Amino acid sequence: MSGSSSTGKGHPVKGGRTQAMEFSRTRYTARAQRRNKAATFGFYTLGFLVMLLIFWMLFTILAKGLPALSFDFLIKQPEEIDPGGGIGPVLFNSFYILFISLLISVPIGIGAGIYMAEYAPDNAFTGALRICVESLSSVPSIVFGLLGLAIFAEYFDVGLTILGGGVSLALLNLPMLARVTEEAVRAVPGEIREAGYALGMTKFHVIRKVVLPVALSAIITGVCLVAGRAFGESAVIILTAGLSTSGEMWDFNLFSPGETLAVHLWYVQSEAIVEDARQIADKSAAVLVFVVLLINLAFRLPLWFGKRRQGH
Amino acid sequence: MKIFRKFTVTALTAVIAVSTAFAGIASAADTLKGKITINGSTALLPLTLQAAKEFQKLHPKVKIAASGKGSVTGPQAVKKGIADIGAVDWDASTDVPGFKAFEGQVANKVAVIPFATIVNKNVGVDNLTTEQLKGIFSGKIKNWKEVGGADADIVVITRAFGSGTRVNYQAKALDGGDIVKKEKNYKETGSSGDMKTAVATTPNAIGYIDLVYVSGDVKAVKFNGVEATTNNVINGSYKIWAYGYYMTKGQPEGITKEFIKYVQSSKFQQGSLKKLKFIPISAMK
Amino acid sequence: MGSPVHNLTSRAKGNAVAVSASPKRHSRHLLSNTLFRYYFLFSILALCLVLGLVILFIGKTALLLFGQISPLDFFFSFNWTPEEEAFGAAAFIVNTLSLTALTLLIAVPVSVGMAVLCAEIAPKWMKNFIRPVLDLLVGIPSIVYGYLGLTVLLPFLRRASGEGLGDGLLAAALVLALMVLPTICRISDDAIVSVPRKYRDAAYALGSTRLQVIFRVVLPAAKRGIISAVILGMTRAVGETMAVVMVIGNTPQLAKTLFTPSSVLTSNIVMQISNVEFDSTWNYALHMMAFLLLLISFMLILVIRILGRKRREV
């Protein structure tokens, strides 16, 4: 760990950055070097410990569920009495409701985020609106569930439906999406935009061709975060889409009751009587984690390929 | 954007096409059709879901949506008109401690639910009397040695106020006695599953739960010397049990009536209901 | 990450050339410009509508409370015994604030550290490995975290502390910290990555070590993004329920120690809201608590923003 061994030669450090050391090799820089090394070590240790924790957790979840997982489990009906029930319709509903909620929340959320970053005047009202939107994420999801219940079950009187669940989830996710998009768009350096304007491009054209491509990666991170959260959300769905399915595997009817996988997991963990409830819960949790991984991949792969095509 | 729009249109068309196709499959001979919404106690949910499944098989044009979030949710949802049936584990048409009667609602008995006092497996005590339970849950008895166990602090685990299980347990096991919060060694849980996990993983813990959920990882203790079993409930020696009710607005009508009739039929009561380890209502007469 | 900038400017240039070349295309661009302006306006209005709906929905019921009990009792009494008509929410408010502080104390250094590792230090293969893993963490449903907390963390804390139960602020804060870690980390990561490369190059050229570049150049430049990451993480922590109720003990009392079974605003709302009658003081009080949550996070966010701005000015 002695500072002298790494200084004095000006050899390249990671990433090809040369450290101009030769002309300033003082006690101060030596100390800075030592600190630098210690910090690097610290950061790696931190990363290692956190990863260890995460993997231990994933292992605990997956090790119980995955080995017992079979294709049958993924397509069979849930059972109340006999062991061996599956999660077929429940899994389908999860995707269906997630799809509906994203269909609503992604265009509006991104639109609102862009408005806040690009169009909104920079005044106290915009600032207050921003904080309000942020505060919304701290409202417990059950309140959004109650709101959805009031809108769909009471006002529109349609009962517990997939549509109600999807829309309520969209309401829950909208604020977060808008904020993440706004931050992503704001992080794009102003000079790129100016270059666009200087060339006579319209505002929207600049946003679409210049700003969004740069901000895309961060926006997709946001969408993934939101999608994952929506997929694992249970309180909203229990209140708006119910704890039962229509009993059919491919029920696209928007007005069917729509229990999702996360809700089913809550149910088997909390109240189910069936004797293999624990195994079903373990397997469902494993499936949930797996699906979230898939969602992330599905959103990110096009991005990676896009980058490669651009020559990165 | 174009691709996105195209995709939306295609997806919506597919949705409409498929849902109409499925609607067409249902048999034409059956006269019962419509939608029943059931809400309320989660403790009755396994029974409701099973009954709904069987009923929908018999009458494919009937759609049953069930959900649950808390006992009082049932009669409330019925009162508000957002559910046809409210599942609840006390008779909500009369006053119970903490809740006023729901006017104009009819309580339809559907099952008998036994409850058990459970303790962590490390607890050596096998039997507790009403007085001892009252002492423990009111916080007067703090150590297991006061009721014949080892020298260890009692950890009380209870359901939140308003839970049907708690209402019944207080009425039947504690003889109306209070459950008092303590500064330490006291915890409230939100569902039967949480209760069971909490008691199973916390040494020296005591709690209570529907008998159905009692399994190898917790220990059910005797109540006044009587073991918590289905037989002891039926022969009248074990007192901690209650009826489960389906609340309806006035007398049930139409498909709601048919559904409740199905749940009360001896076919369901002696078949699936027994398999779910509830007790048929006829056994108590 | 500096190169996309040049790339895109050159692409933009290409487009602009095309624009001037074809007047038809130009008018189409003007049209889409106007249309999308309206679309973005519509989106923000929709968002405001949601905001208004939520505030109206909660506020309408919440305000009924003060027709029945005095606000002083609600805000300053520590006695929450709804069965006996005592609705003092002070204990929940204090507990919520301390839980949030404790969670951030644990989560922020770790998350920002991870973000720095991801964005500045780790080799590429490691970044590509850590990032998806962190994203994965977000999708684990909160009840799974709660269950792990109940079956793994609590027994561990019990052994470590000698308590009979182990439930309390510490258990909840640890679970929450793990839950908000990916949110804070990934968004900070993006913020750090989008700091222009030239800042770093300039600092390295002056002979700075990587540590100095990170702490004196990159983190201050990415501060805005990091602060909003912390805010998003914090609001999630304030609003998280399903996991918290499993490990906090749900007892309405002030958390005097880290292991006192207690309750925060959210956990109390979730535990009780489905067990109360719609038209009762109790229900109004719970809605008022939800409204209070909005207010509390509004104020916390305000404080964080003001702190952030001040330090930037120095």
XYZ file of C-alpha atoms in Angstrom, chain A residues 77-82 96 99 103 107 142 149 153-154 157-161 235 237-239 241-248 250-257 259 266-267 269-275 278, chain B residues 4 7-8 11-12 14-15 18-19 22 35 37-39 42-43 45-47 49-50 53-54 56 63-69 80-82 159 190-194 197 212-213 271-273 275-278:
100
model
C -55.650 -23.769 -11.735
C -55.157 -22.838 -8.064
C -56.658 -25.360 -5.637
C -58.290 -24.787 -2.250
C -58.528 -28.350 -0.952
C -56.132 -30.653 -2.765
C -52.496 -8.587 -18.284
C -49.767 -4.451 -19.485
C -50.296 1.167 -21.386
C -47.270 7.484 -22.206
C -53.644 0.788 0.053
C -62.470 1.001 -5.065
C -66.809 -0.300 -7.421
C -68.850 2.643 -6.176
C -70.409 0.107 -10.173
C -68.474 -2.553 -12.101
C -67.291 -4.504 -9.069
C -63.863 -6.103 -8.842
C -62.319 -6.075 -12.295
C -52.759 -4.104 -1.661
C -55.158 -5.341 -6.504
C -56.870 -6.944 -3.507
C -59.157 -3.941 -3.232
C -59.405 -6.574 -8.784
C -60.193 -9.038 -6.040
C -58.768 -12.282 -4.737
C -60.409 -14.608 -7.238
C -60.059 -15.430 -10.909
C -62.744 -16.228 -13.411
C -61.402 -19.774 -13.489
C -60.453 -19.588 -17.166
C -56.971 -17.002 -21.130
C -59.656 -14.637 -19.959
C -59.114 -11.344 -21.765
C -62.381 -9.902 -20.508
C -61.559 -6.594 -18.869
C -64.437 -7.021 -16.434
C -63.398 -10.366 -14.966
C -62.023 -10.509 -11.455
C -56.189 -11.936 -8.862
C -50.138 -12.891 -0.159
C -53.203 -15.098 0.015
C -48.987 -16.942 2.765
C -51.738 -15.373 4.874
C -54.948 -17.329 4.725
C -54.862 -20.377 2.470
C -55.726 -23.675 4.112
C -54.442 -26.044 1.472
C -51.640 -28.114 2.959
C -45.952 -22.991 2.042
C -46.824 1.677 -30.834
C -49.684 -2.447 -31.619
C -52.333 -0.927 -29.357
C -54.011 -5.703 -29.018
C -57.425 -4.167 -28.397
C -57.530 -9.233 -30.087
C -58.928 -8.589 -26.628
C -61.148 -13.382 -27.682
C -63.504 -12.235 -24.952
C -65.240 -17.121 -24.736
C -72.367 -11.638 -11.390
C -69.448 -10.009 -5.718
C -68.339 -11.314 -2.341
C -66.196 -9.364 0.072
C -60.278 -13.519 4.809
C -60.790 -16.435 7.196
C -62.089 -16.938 1.855
C -60.810 -20.476 1.174
C -64.361 -21.729 1.620
C -63.287 -19.543 -3.326
C -63.901 -23.300 -3.361
C -65.310 -22.593 -8.238
C -67.833 -25.444 -7.914
C -69.322 -21.667 -11.584
C -69.381 -14.968 -12.581
C -68.244 -14.776 -9.005
C -65.694 -12.199 -7.884
C -64.406 -12.682 -4.351
C -62.066 -10.597 -2.266
C -61.292 -10.126 1.378
C -59.599 -7.580 3.554
C -72.636 0.399 0.377
C -73.961 -1.830 -2.362
C -70.544 -2.779 -3.736
C -54.613 -9.836 15.865
C -52.487 -8.613 10.210
C -53.448 -12.094 9.028
C -53.702 -15.716 10.114
C -50.553 -16.572 8.201
C -48.545 -13.823 9.895
C -45.335 -17.516 11.399
C -57.687 -25.005 10.483
C -54.243 -23.402 10.370
C -68.002 -32.560 1.028
C -65.667 -29.661 0.348
C -66.427 -27.738 3.534
C -62.324 -31.232 3.607
C -61.386 -27.597 4.298
C -61.655 -28.543 8.000
C -64.550 -26.258 8.763
